[in-house]
Amino acid sequence: MAMTITEKILAKAAGKKNVEPGVNVWLDVDVLMTHDVCGPPTIDIWKREFGGQAKIWDKDKLVIFPDHYIFTKNPQANRNVEILREFANEFGIQNYYDVGTDRYKGVCHIALAEEGYDLPGTVLFGTDSHTCTSGAFGMFSTGVGNTDAAFILGTGKIWEKIPESLKFTFDGELPPYLTAKDLILKVLGEITTDGGTYRALEFDGDAVFSLSMDERMTLTNMAIEAGAMNGIIAADAVTEAYVKQRTKKPYEIFHSDQDANYKAKYRFDASKMEPSVAKPHSPDNYDIVRNVKGTKLTKSYIGSCTGGKLSDFVAAAKILFGNKIAVPTFIVPASTLIAQQFEEETISGVSLKQIFENAGCVVAQSSCAACLGGPMDTIGRAVDGETIISTTNRNFPGRMGSKKSAVYLASPLTVAASALTGVITDPRDFL
Amino acid sequence: MEKIVKGYAFVLGNNVDTDQIIPAEHLVYSLSDPEEKKKYGHFALSSVPISQSGLPNGGIPFITGENYTSEFNILISGANFGCGSSREHAPFALQVAGVKAIIAESYARIFYRNCVDGGFLLPYETPIKLNEKIKTGDELELNVEMNSLKNISTGEIFSLRSLGDILPIIEAGDIFKYARQSGMLA
């Protein structure tokens, strides 16, 4: 029976030869990831349900990254990190990356990749909707709530409905004024915020396989903004090179069969696409930058699991180089490794960090920060009346803080160009 | 599981995401401490834009004053309810606020799973755009055995989609009770 890559991986995890969309199966989970917002309630449920005999199904497969509310004075937020720390100590969790130590990594989805947990052919669940990011490595990954995570923590298993797949093929060459963010905003505009519900989004085509792992993660990361269960890109030589640099763990590469079934197929010519935005207040509120250029801004923001990777900052730095920003601009590297790379990566001999500081940007510490608003003292948080352009993933009302703010989502190139002018600006004006 | 759920409607639009249901700055409180968890009820639906809060007219707060429960305990919404963040704090907050059931055109996957596997709320679907037919404050009666909703205020009766293959989990109470009943867990 012909199957898609998602079906093949789920069949393997379910111990079956074949699976079909719509069927519920029980899966063996390879990795469970949690963080400071959803970890403590997950642990609570696990203790409540398994009592004194509560055992973790496999300690080596549990990974905990505090990353959401880190640099805050909020006592309850800090208490949540303390709960994770005590849990990790009590149960001897090796894969715990504590705040305030040199093990601290930053945003979980990027840290999973950097630390070698993302492996082709495996199944990863996490207590965060953007867990779908890991699908860039040719694996199945998806977000769940605390109860499902507690169930996995105790049993290593979870039920899932096999999703139908949608295929998005990007042909041609990606022009220098576009990034993966422009591609995924286009997809969201086409299928809307529920076009992927209970479905897999599979990305294919020359333009996709020419992307770095950073850029591929931007595509799969925003699969959830279409409501999708997962986003996925088959592993290739680029994936294998990234993985082998980080881990010796085994993996298995799957590809969709030529005659596999798709609910729908979409085809785009990447070379003919335009710099894009999602207008307030939804990631599917698609438009091209030319149609909204000149919109006055109060702030620009480059960060998060979506738009805070090294490739995002290299793109932004190209435009910011030698220029001064016109509105407050926040640079939030997703991980501490990326923050370190800021000092090593250079353009014409100037480090990224120096380029950002020379331009007048605020360079913050690695965490989820204002992407999801967070506690009131979160750096870059949206306040009443603001209009922000951001490389993040969501612009629903109140997502970045105040519900009386408006957020445009765009590529790091478009955000950097707009930071320089104070109005929404086409990056081609600076390239 | 209650077979009949009676209550008053709170009507919302499409794409009510989990940041609107419980804003991120509140995800710091304990969900197990009996006093502290009331904050989730108090802030439930607090980031819904006021024009969209309590349709058709809007402008109706879901929670008033210092309360942590709402006078409205059945939510009527459009498509894609609960999209966005995976936070289980969202159905939890609605449960603390006293919500018993949601009837929407469709749900986002993670929110739907959380409602069912955590045993927080009944997530009913219907192809009818009930949020254009029911007004905030209407008195409703949900019949779980008949999969029907009666608007007592107008006398109209609407049929709802059956809960389908997740019904055994709902009947058991949550995913853990279901797994124990079916012999998966000791």
Coordinates of C-alpha atoms in Angstrom, one line a residue:
Chain A
M1 CA 0.0 0.0 0.0
A2 CA 1.4 3.4 -0.9
M3 CA 2.0 5.7 2.0
T4 CA 3.1 9.2 2.8
I5 CA 6.2 9.8 4.9
T6 CA 4.0 10.7 7.9
E7 CA 2.0 7.5 7.5
K8 CA 5.2 5.4 7.3
I9 CA 6.7 6.9 10.4
L10 CA 3.4 6.5 12.4
A11 CA 3.0 2.9 11.1
K12 CA 6.4 2.1 12.4
A13 CA 5.7 3.7 15.8
A14 CA 2.4 1.8 16.0
G15 CA 4.0 -1.5 15.2
K16 CA 1.9 -1.9 12.0
K17 CA 2.8 -2.6 8.4
N18 CA 0.2 -0.1 7.1
V19 CA -1.9 2.7 8.5
E20 CA -4.7 4.8 6.9
P21 CA -5.8 8.3 7.6
G22 CA -8.7 8.6 10.1
V23 CA -7.7 5.5 12.1
N24 CA -6.7 5.8 15.7
V25 CA -3.5 4.1 16.7
W26 CA -1.4 3.8 19.9
L27 CA 2.2 5.0 19.3
D28 CA 5.5 4.3 21.0
V29 CA 7.0 7.7 21.7
D30 CA 10.8 8.2 21.1
V31 CA 11.1 11.6 22.9
L32 CA 8.9 13.6 25.2
M33 CA 9.8 17.3 25.6
T34 CA 8.4 19.7 28.2
H35 CA 9.2 23.2 29.5
D36 CA 8.6 25.6 32.4
V37 CA 5.0 26.5 31.6
C38 CA 3.5 23.0 31.0
G39 CA 6.1 20.8 32.8
P40 CA 4.9 21.5 36.4
P41 CA 1.2 20.7 35.7
T42 CA 2.3 17.6 33.7
I43 CA 4.3 16.4 36.7
D44 CA 1.3 17.1 39.0
I45 CA -1.0 15.0 36.8
W46 CA 1.6 12.2 36.5
K47 CA 2.0 12.0 40.3
R48 CA -1.8 12.2 40.9
E49 CA -2.4 9.3 38.4
F50 CA 0.5 7.0 39.2
G51 CA 0.9 7.8 42.9
G52 CA 3.8 6.5 45.0
Q53 CA 4.7 4.1 42.2
A54 CA 5.0 6.9 39.7
K55 CA 7.8 5.8 37.3
I56 CA 9.1 7.6 34.3
W57 CA 8.9 5.2 31.3
D58 CA 12.4 6.0 30.1
K59 CA 14.4 8.8 31.7
D60 CA 16.7 9.1 28.7
K61 CA 13.7 9.9 26.5
L62 CA 12.5 12.8 28.6
V63 CA 13.9 16.2 27.8
I64 CA 13.2 19.4 29.8
F65 CA 14.1 22.9 28.6
P66 CA 13.0 25.8 30.8
D67 CA 12.6 28.5 28.2
H68 CA 9.4 30.5 28.4
Y69 CA 9.5 32.7 31.5
I70 CA 13.1 32.9 32.5
F71 CA 14.3 36.5 32.9
T72 CA 11.5 37.7 35.1
K73 CA 10.9 38.7 38.7
N74 CA 7.5 37.0 38.7
P75 CA 7.6 34.7 41.7
Q76 CA 5.1 32.1 40.4
A77 CA 7.1 31.9 37.1
N78 CA 10.3 31.3 39.0
R79 CA 8.5 28.8 41.2
N80 CA 7.8 26.8 38.1
V81 CA 11.4 26.6 37.1
E82 CA 12.2 25.5 40.7
I83 CA 9.6 22.7 40.4
L84 CA 11.4 21.5 37.3
R85 CA 14.8 21.7 39.0
E86 CA 13.6 19.6 42.0
F87 CA 11.9 17.1 39.7
A88 CA 15.1 16.7 37.7
N89 CA 17.1 16.2 40.9
E90 CA 14.7 13.8 42.5
F91 CA 14.4 11.6 39.4
G92 CA 17.9 12.0 38.0
I93 CA 16.9 13.5 34.7
Q94 CA 20.1 13.9 32.7
N95 CA 18.4 15.8 29.8
Y96 CA 17.5 18.8 32.0
Y97 CA 18.9 22.1 30.9
D98 CA 18.8 24.4 34.0
V99 CA 18.5 28.1 34.0
G100 CA 21.5 30.0 35.5
T101 CA 24.0 27.2 34.5
D102 CA 26.1 26.8 31.3
R103 CA 23.7 24.0 30.4
Y104 CA 20.9 26.6 29.8
K105 CA 19.9 26.4 26.1
G106 CA 16.9 28.7 25.4
V107 CA 13.9 27.9 23.2
C108 CA 13.1 24.2 23.3
H109 CA 12.3 23.6 19.7
I110 CA 15.7 25.0 18.5
A111 CA 17.5 23.4 21.4
L112 CA 16.1 20.0 20.5
A113 CA 17.7 20.3 17.1
E114 CA 21.0 21.7 18.4
E115 CA 21.3 19.0 21.0
G116 CA 20.7 16.1 18.6
Y117 CA 17.2 15.0 19.8
D118 CA 15.7 15.5 16.3
L119 CA 16.3 12.3 14.4
P120 CA 14.8 11.2 11.0
G121 CA 12.1 8.6 11.3
T122 CA 11.4 9.1 15.0
V123 CA 8.3 10.3 16.9
L124 CA 8.5 13.2 19.3
F125 CA 5.8 14.7 21.4
G126 CA 6.0 18.0 23.4
T127 CA 3.9 20.1 25.6
D128 CA 4.0 23.0 23.1
S129 CA 2.1 23.6 19.9
H130 CA 5.3 24.5 18.0
T131 CA 6.7 21.0 18.7
C132 CA 5.9 20.5 15.0
T133 CA 9.2 22.4 14.2
S134 CA 11.1 19.1 14.6
G135 CA 9.4 17.7 11.5
A136 CA 12.0 19.6 9.4
F137 CA 14.2 16.5 10.2
G138 CA 12.0 14.0 8.4
M139 CA 10.3 12.9 11.7
F140 CA 6.9 13.0 13.2
S141 CA 6.5 15.7 15.9
T142 CA 3.5 17.3 17.4
G143 CA 2.2 19.2 20.4
V144 CA 0.0 17.9 23.2
G145 CA -1.4 19.1 26.5
N146 CA -0.4 18.3 30.1
T147 CA -2.7 15.3 30.5
D148 CA -1.4 13.6 27.3
A149 CA 2.2 14.4 28.3
A150 CA 1.6 12.9 31.8
F151 CA 0.2 9.8 30.1
I152 CA 3.4 9.5 27.9
L153 CA 5.6 10.2 31.0
G154 CA 4.2 7.1 32.7
T155 CA 3.6 4.8 29.8
G156 CA 5.7 5.9 26.8
K157 CA 2.5 5.6 24.7
I158 CA -0.2 7.9 23.3
W159 CA -3.1 7.6 20.9
E160 CA -3.2 9.6 17.7
K161 CA -5.5 9.7 14.7
I162 CA -3.5 9.1 11.5
P163 CA -3.7 12.4 9.6
E164 CA -4.5 13.0 6.0
S165 CA -1.6 14.7 4.2
L166 CA -1.5 17.9 2.2
K167 CA 1.5 18.4 -0.1
F168 CA 3.1 21.8 -0.8
T169 CA 5.7 21.8 -3.6
F170 CA 7.9 24.9 -4.1
D171 CA 9.6 24.8 -7.4
G172 CA 12.3 27.1 -8.7
E173 CA 15.0 29.1 -6.9
L174 CA 14.3 31.3 -3.9
P175 CA 15.3 34.9 -4.7
P176 CA 17.6 36.6 -2.2
Y177 CA 14.8 38.9 -1.0
L178 CA 12.7 36.0 0.2
T179 CA 13.1 33.6 3.1
A180 CA 11.2 30.4 4.3
K181 CA 8.9 32.8 6.3
D182 CA 7.5 34.2 3.0
L183 CA 6.7 30.7 1.8
I184 CA 4.9 29.6 4.9
L185 CA 2.9 32.8 5.1
K186 CA 1.8 32.1 1.6
V187 CA 0.7 28.6 2.5
L188 CA -1.3 30.0 5.5
G189 CA -3.0 32.5 3.3
E190 CA -4.0 29.7 0.9
I191 CA -5.3 27.2 3.4
T192 CA -6.2 29.4 6.4
T193 CA -5.8 28.8 10.2
D194 CA -7.9 25.6 10.1
G195 CA -7.0 24.3 6.7
G196 CA -4.5 21.8 8.2
T197 CA -6.6 20.7 11.2
Y198 CA -5.9 17.0 11.9
R199 CA -3.7 16.9 8.8
A200 CA 0.0 16.6 8.0
L201 CA 1.6 19.4 5.9
E202 CA 4.4 17.9 3.7
F203 CA 6.9 20.3 2.1
D204 CA 8.7 19.3 -1.1
G205 CA 10.4 20.8 -4.2
D206 CA 13.8 22.2 -5.2
A207 CA 13.2 25.5 -3.3
V208 CA 12.6 23.6 -0.1
F209 CA 15.6 21.2 -0.4
S210 CA 17.9 24.2 -1.2
L211 CA 17.1 25.6 2.3
S212 CA 19.3 25.2 5.4
M213 CA 18.0 23.3 8.4
D214 CA 17.3 26.7 10.1
E215 CA 15.1 27.7 7.2
R216 CA 13.3 24.3 6.9
M217 CA 12.4 24.6 10.6
T218 CA 10.6 27.9 9.8
L219 CA 8.3 26.0 7.4
T220 CA 7.5 23.1 9.8
N221 CA 7.3 25.4 12.8
M222 CA 4.3 27.3 11.4
A223 CA 2.4 24.1 10.4
I224 CA 0.5 24.6 13.6
E225 CA -0.7 28.0 12.5
A226 CA -2.8 26.1 9.9
G227 CA -4.0 23.9 12.7
A228 CA -1.9 21.0 11.4
M229 CA -1.0 18.0 13.5
N230 CA 2.6 18.0 12.0
G231 CA 4.7 19.6 9.3
I232 CA 7.3 17.4 7.6
I233 CA 10.3 17.5 5.2
A234 CA 12.0 14.3 4.2
A235 CA 15.6 14.1 5.3
D236 CA 18.4 14.5 2.8
A237 CA 22.1 15.1 2.8
V238 CA 21.7 18.5 4.5
T239 CA 19.7 16.9 7.3
E240 CA 22.1 14.0 7.8
A241 CA 25.1 16.4 7.9
Y242 CA 23.4 18.4 10.6
V243 CA 22.4 15.4 12.7
K244 CA 25.7 13.6 12.4
Q245 CA 27.5 16.7 13.8
R246 CA 25.4 16.4 16.9
T247 CA 24.7 12.8 17.8
K248 CA 25.7 9.2 17.1
K249 CA 22.1 8.0 17.7
P250 CA 20.6 5.8 15.0
Y251 CA 17.9 7.1 12.6
E252 CA 15.9 5.9 9.6
I253 CA 15.1 8.0 6.6
F254 CA 11.6 7.7 5.1
H255 CA 10.2 9.1 1.8
S256 CA 6.6 9.3 0.6
D257 CA 5.7 6.8 -2.1
Q258 CA 5.2 8.3 -5.6
D259 CA 1.6 7.2 -5.6
A260 CA 0.8 8.0 -2.0
N261 CA -2.6 9.6 -1.3
Y262 CA -2.9 13.3 -0.5
K263 CA -6.0 15.2 0.5
A264 CA -4.8 18.0 -1.8
K265 CA -1.6 19.1 -3.5
Y266 CA -0.4 22.7 -3.9
R267 CA 2.4 23.9 -6.2
F268 CA 4.2 27.3 -6.2
D269 CA 7.0 28.8 -8.2
A270 CA 9.3 30.2 -5.4
S271 CA 11.1 32.4 -7.9
K272 CA 7.9 34.4 -8.7
M273 CA 6.8 35.0 -5.1
E274 CA 6.8 38.3 -3.2
P275 CA 7.9 39.4 0.3
S276 CA 4.9 38.7 2.5
V277 CA 3.2 39.6 5.7
A278 CA 0.4 38.3 7.9
K279 CA -1.7 41.3 8.9
P280 CA -3.3 41.7 12.3
H281 CA -4.9 39.6 13.9
S282 CA -4.3 36.2 12.3
P283 CA -1.4 34.3 10.7
D284 CA -3.6 33.6 7.7
N285 CA -4.3 37.3 7.0
Y286 CA -1.9 37.2 4.1
D287 CA -0.8 40.1 2.0
I288 CA 2.3 41.1 0.0
V289 CA 4.5 43.8 1.6
R290 CA 3.9 46.2 -1.3
N291 CA 0.3 46.4 -0.4
V292 CA 0.9 47.5 3.2
K293 CA 4.1 49.4 2.8
G294 CA 4.2 52.7 4.7
T295 CA 2.2 51.3 7.6
K296 CA 3.6 53.2 10.7
L297 CA 5.3 51.0 13.3
T298 CA 6.2 51.5 17.0
K299 CA 8.5 48.5 17.4
S300 CA 10.2 45.6 15.5
Y301 CA 11.1 42.2 16.9
I302 CA 13.4 39.5 15.7
G303 CA 13.3 36.3 17.8
S304 CA 11.4 33.1 18.8
C305 CA 11.6 29.5 17.5
T306 CA 10.2 30.8 14.2
G307 CA 12.4 33.8 13.5
G308 CA 15.2 33.8 16.0
K309 CA 17.6 31.3 14.4
L310 CA 21.1 32.0 13.1
S311 CA 19.9 32.2 9.5
D312 CA 17.2 34.8 10.5
F313 CA 19.8 37.0 12.2
V314 CA 22.3 36.7 9.3
A315 CA 19.4 37.8 7.0
A316 CA 18.5 40.7 9.2
A317 CA 22.2 41.7 9.7
K318 CA 22.7 42.1 5.9
I319 CA 20.1 44.8 5.9
L320 CA 21.0 46.4 9.3
F321 CA 24.7 46.6 8.4
G322 CA 25.9 50.1 8.6
N323 CA 22.4 51.6 9.2
K324 CA 20.5 53.0 12.1
I325 CA 17.1 51.8 13.3
A326 CA 14.1 54.2 13.3
V327 CA 12.0 52.3 15.9
P328 CA 12.9 50.3 19.0
T329 CA 14.1 46.9 17.7
F330 CA 14.6 43.8 19.8
I331 CA 17.0 41.0 18.9
V332 CA 16.2 37.8 20.8
P333 CA 18.3 34.8 19.8
A334 CA 16.4 31.6 20.3
S335 CA 19.2 29.7 21.9
T336 CA 22.4 30.4 23.8
L337 CA 24.4 28.8 21.0
I338 CA 23.0 31.3 18.6
A339 CA 23.9 34.1 21.0
Q340 CA 27.4 32.8 21.0
Q341 CA 27.4 32.6 17.2
F342 CA 26.5 36.3 17.2
E343 CA 30.1 37.0 18.2
E344 CA 31.6 34.5 15.7
E345 CA 29.6 35.2 12.5
T346 CA 30.8 38.2 10.6
I347 CA 29.8 40.3 7.7
S348 CA 32.7 42.2 6.2
G349 CA 34.7 41.5 9.3
V350 CA 32.0 42.9 11.7
S351 CA 30.3 40.5 14.1
L352 CA 26.5 40.1 14.0
K353 CA 26.4 41.4 17.6
Q354 CA 28.3 44.5 16.7
I355 CA 26.1 45.1 13.6
F356 CA 23.0 44.9 15.8
E357 CA 24.5 47.2 18.5
N358 CA 25.8 49.7 16.0
A359 CA 22.3 49.9 14.4
G360 CA 20.9 50.7 17.9
C361 CA 19.0 47.4 18.5
V362 CA 18.5 45.9 22.0
V363 CA 20.1 42.4 22.1
A364 CA 18.3 40.3 24.7
Q365 CA 19.1 37.0 26.4
S366 CA 17.8 33.7 24.8
S367 CA 14.2 32.7 25.8
C368 CA 10.7 32.7 24.3
A369 CA 10.5 36.4 25.6
A370 CA 7.7 38.6 24.1
C371 CA 6.7 36.1 21.3
L372 CA 3.9 35.1 23.7
G373 CA 3.7 38.2 25.8
G374 CA 4.6 36.5 29.1
P375 CA 4.9 38.2 32.5
M376 CA 4.6 42.0 32.6
D377 CA 8.4 42.5 32.9
T378 CA 9.2 40.5 29.7
I379 CA 11.5 42.3 27.4
G380 CA 9.9 43.6 24.2
R381 CA 6.3 42.9 25.4
A382 CA 3.6 44.7 23.5
V383 CA 1.8 47.5 25.2
D384 CA -1.5 49.3 24.4
G385 CA -1.7 51.0 21.1
E386 CA 1.5 49.5 19.6
T387 CA 1.9 48.4 16.0
I388 CA 4.7 45.8 15.8
I389 CA 6.4 44.0 13.0
S390 CA 7.8 40.6 14.1
T391 CA 9.5 37.5 12.9
T392 CA 7.4 35.4 15.3
N393 CA 4.6 33.0 14.6
R394 CA 1.3 34.3 15.9
N395 CA -0.5 37.6 15.8
F396 CA -3.9 36.7 17.4
P397 CA -5.3 39.4 19.7
G398 CA -3.0 39.9 22.7
R399 CA -0.5 37.3 21.7
M400 CA 2.6 39.5 22.2
G401 CA 1.1 41.2 25.3
S402 CA -1.6 43.9 25.1
K403 CA -4.8 43.0 23.3
K404 CA -4.9 46.6 22.2
S405 CA -1.8 46.1 20.1
A406 CA -1.5 45.0 16.4
V407 CA 1.2 42.7 15.1
Y408 CA 2.4 42.1 11.5
L409 CA 4.3 38.9 10.9
A410 CA 7.1 38.9 8.3
S411 CA 10.5 37.6 7.3
P412 CA 13.6 38.8 9.1
L413 CA 14.5 40.7 5.9
T414 CA 11.2 42.6 5.9
V415 CA 11.4 43.2 9.6
A416 CA 14.9 44.5 9.4
A417 CA 14.1 46.8 6.5
S418 CA 11.0 48.1 8.3
A419 CA 13.1 48.7 11.5
L420 CA 15.3 51.1 9.5
T421 CA 12.4 53.2 8.2
G422 CA 9.8 52.9 11.0
V423 CA 7.2 51.9 8.5
I424 CA 6.5 48.6 6.8
T425 CA 9.2 48.4 4.0
D426 CA 9.9 46.0 1.2
P427 CA 13.4 44.4 1.8
R428 CA 14.2 44.9 -1.9
D429 CA 14.7 48.6 -1.1
F430 CA 17.8 47.7 0.9
L431 CA 19.2 44.7 -1.1
Chain B
M1 CA -21.0 12.2 32.8
E2 CA -24.1 14.4 33.0
K3 CA -26.8 13.5 30.5
I4 CA -28.5 16.9 30.6
V5 CA -26.5 20.1 30.8
K6 CA -28.6 23.2 31.5
G7 CA -27.3 26.7 31.4
Y8 CA -26.9 30.1 29.8
A9 CA -25.1 30.8 26.5
F10 CA -22.0 32.8 26.0
V11 CA -21.5 33.4 22.3
L12 CA -18.2 33.9 20.5
G13 CA -16.9 34.2 16.9
N14 CA -14.4 32.2 14.9
N15 CA -10.8 31.4 15.7
V16 CA -10.9 32.0 19.4
D17 CA -7.3 31.0 20.2
T18 CA -6.0 29.8 23.5
D19 CA -4.2 33.2 24.2
Q20 CA -7.6 34.8 24.2
I21 CA -9.0 32.0 26.4
I22 CA -6.2 32.4 29.0
P23 CA -3.5 35.0 28.3
A24 CA 0.1 33.8 28.6
E25 CA 1.0 36.1 31.5
H26 CA -1.4 34.0 33.7
L27 CA 0.2 30.6 32.9
V28 CA 2.2 30.9 36.1
Y29 CA -0.4 29.9 38.7
S30 CA -0.6 26.5 40.2
L31 CA -3.3 24.3 38.6
S32 CA -3.5 22.1 41.7
D33 CA -3.6 24.6 44.6
P34 CA -7.4 25.0 45.4
E35 CA -7.1 28.7 46.0
E36 CA -4.5 29.7 43.4
K37 CA -6.3 27.9 40.6
K38 CA -9.3 30.2 40.9
K39 CA -7.2 32.8 39.1
Y40 CA -7.6 30.7 36.0
G41 CA -11.3 31.1 36.2
H42 CA -11.1 34.8 37.0
F43 CA -9.0 35.4 33.8
A44 CA -10.9 33.0 31.5
L45 CA -11.7 34.6 28.1
S46 CA -10.1 37.8 29.3
S47 CA -8.2 38.5 26.1
V48 CA -11.2 38.2 23.8
P49 CA -11.5 41.6 22.1
I50 CA -14.4 43.3 23.8
S51 CA -16.4 43.8 20.6
Q52 CA -16.3 39.9 20.2
S53 CA -17.1 39.1 23.8
G54 CA -20.7 38.0 24.2
L55 CA -22.2 38.1 20.7
P56 CA -24.2 39.3 18.8
N57 CA -23.7 42.7 20.4
G58 CA -20.4 42.1 22.2
G59 CA -19.3 44.2 25.1
I60 CA -20.3 41.6 27.7
P61 CA -17.5 40.4 30.1
F62 CA -17.5 36.7 30.6
I63 CA -16.4 37.2 34.2
T64 CA -17.5 40.2 36.3
G65 CA -15.7 41.9 39.2
E66 CA -13.6 39.7 41.4
N67 CA -15.5 36.5 40.5
Y68 CA -13.8 33.4 39.3
T69 CA -17.0 31.7 37.9
S70 CA -19.2 33.0 35.2
E71 CA -23.0 33.2 35.0
F72 CA -22.6 31.6 31.5
N73 CA -21.8 27.9 31.4
I74 CA -22.3 26.8 27.8
L75 CA -20.0 28.4 25.1
I76 CA -21.3 28.7 21.6
S77 CA -18.6 29.5 19.1
G78 CA -17.7 29.4 15.4
A79 CA -14.9 27.6 13.6
N80 CA -11.5 26.5 14.9
F81 CA -12.2 27.1 18.6
G82 CA -9.0 26.8 20.7
C83 CA -6.5 27.2 18.0
G84 CA -2.9 28.3 18.7
S85 CA -0.9 27.4 21.8
S86 CA -1.2 23.9 23.3
R87 CA -1.8 25.2 26.8
E88 CA -4.1 22.8 28.7
H89 CA -4.6 25.7 31.0
A90 CA -7.2 26.9 28.4
P91 CA -9.9 24.1 28.9
F92 CA -8.9 24.1 32.6
A93 CA -9.6 27.8 33.0
L94 CA -13.0 27.4 31.3
Q95 CA -13.8 24.5 33.6
V96 CA -12.8 26.5 36.7
A97 CA -15.1 29.3 35.4
G98 CA -18.0 26.8 35.4
V99 CA -18.2 26.0 31.7
K100 CA -19.7 22.6 31.2
A101 CA -19.8 22.3 27.4
I102 CA -18.7 24.1 24.2
I103 CA -20.6 23.8 21.0
A104 CA -18.6 25.0 18.0
E105 CA -18.4 24.5 14.3
S106 CA -15.0 23.0 14.7
Y107 CA -12.0 22.8 17.1
A108 CA -8.2 23.0 16.8
R109 CA -6.8 19.5 17.4
I110 CA -4.8 20.1 20.6
F111 CA -7.6 22.0 22.4
Y112 CA -10.0 19.2 21.5
R113 CA -7.7 16.5 22.7
N114 CA -7.1 18.4 26.0
C115 CA -10.9 18.7 26.6
V116 CA -11.4 15.0 26.1
D117 CA -8.2 13.4 27.5
G118 CA -8.2 15.7 30.5
G119 CA -12.0 15.3 31.1
F120 CA -12.5 19.1 31.3
L121 CA -15.5 19.9 29.1
L122 CA -17.8 18.4 26.4
P123 CA -16.6 19.6 23.0
Y124 CA -19.6 19.2 20.7
E125 CA -19.5 20.1 17.0
T126 CA -22.3 21.1 14.7
P127 CA -22.2 22.2 11.1
I128 CA -24.9 24.8 12.0
K129 CA -23.6 28.3 12.6
L130 CA -25.1 28.4 16.0
N131 CA -23.3 31.6 16.9
E132 CA -25.5 33.3 14.4
K133 CA -28.7 31.7 15.9
I134 CA -28.1 31.9 19.6
K135 CA -27.7 35.1 21.7
T136 CA -25.5 35.5 24.7
G137 CA -27.8 34.9 27.8
D138 CA -30.2 32.5 26.0
E139 CA -31.2 29.6 28.3
L140 CA -30.0 26.3 26.8
E141 CA -30.5 22.6 27.5
L142 CA -27.9 20.2 26.1
N143 CA -29.1 16.6 25.8
V144 CA -26.0 14.3 25.6
E145 CA -27.9 11.1 24.9
M146 CA -29.9 12.7 22.0
N147 CA -27.0 14.9 20.8
S148 CA -29.3 17.8 20.7
L149 CA -29.4 21.4 21.9
K150 CA -32.7 23.1 22.9
N151 CA -32.8 26.9 23.1
I152 CA -35.3 27.3 25.9
S153 CA -35.5 31.0 25.3
T154 CA -36.8 30.5 21.7
G155 CA -38.0 26.9 21.7
E156 CA -35.7 26.0 18.8
I157 CA -34.0 22.6 18.8
F158 CA -30.7 21.9 17.0
S159 CA -29.1 18.6 16.3
L160 CA -25.4 18.2 17.1
R161 CA -22.8 15.8 15.7
S162 CA -22.3 12.7 17.8
L163 CA -19.1 12.7 19.9
G164 CA -17.9 9.8 17.8
D165 CA -14.9 7.6 18.6
I166 CA -13.8 9.7 21.5
L167 CA -17.1 9.0 23.4
P168 CA -15.6 6.0 25.3
I169 CA -12.9 8.4 26.8
I170 CA -15.6 11.0 27.7
E171 CA -17.8 8.3 29.3
A172 CA -14.8 7.0 31.3
G173 CA -14.0 10.5 32.5
D174 CA -10.5 11.0 31.1
I175 CA -7.6 9.2 29.3
F176 CA -6.3 7.6 32.5
K177 CA -9.7 6.3 33.5
Y178 CA -10.3 5.0 30.0
A179 CA -6.9 3.3 29.9
R180 CA -7.6 1.6 33.3
Q181 CA -11.0 0.5 32.3
S182 CA -9.7 -1.0 29.0
G183 CA -6.9 -2.8 30.8
M184 CA -4.0 -0.7 29.3
L185 CA -3.0 0.6 32.7
A186 CA -3.0 -1.3 36.0

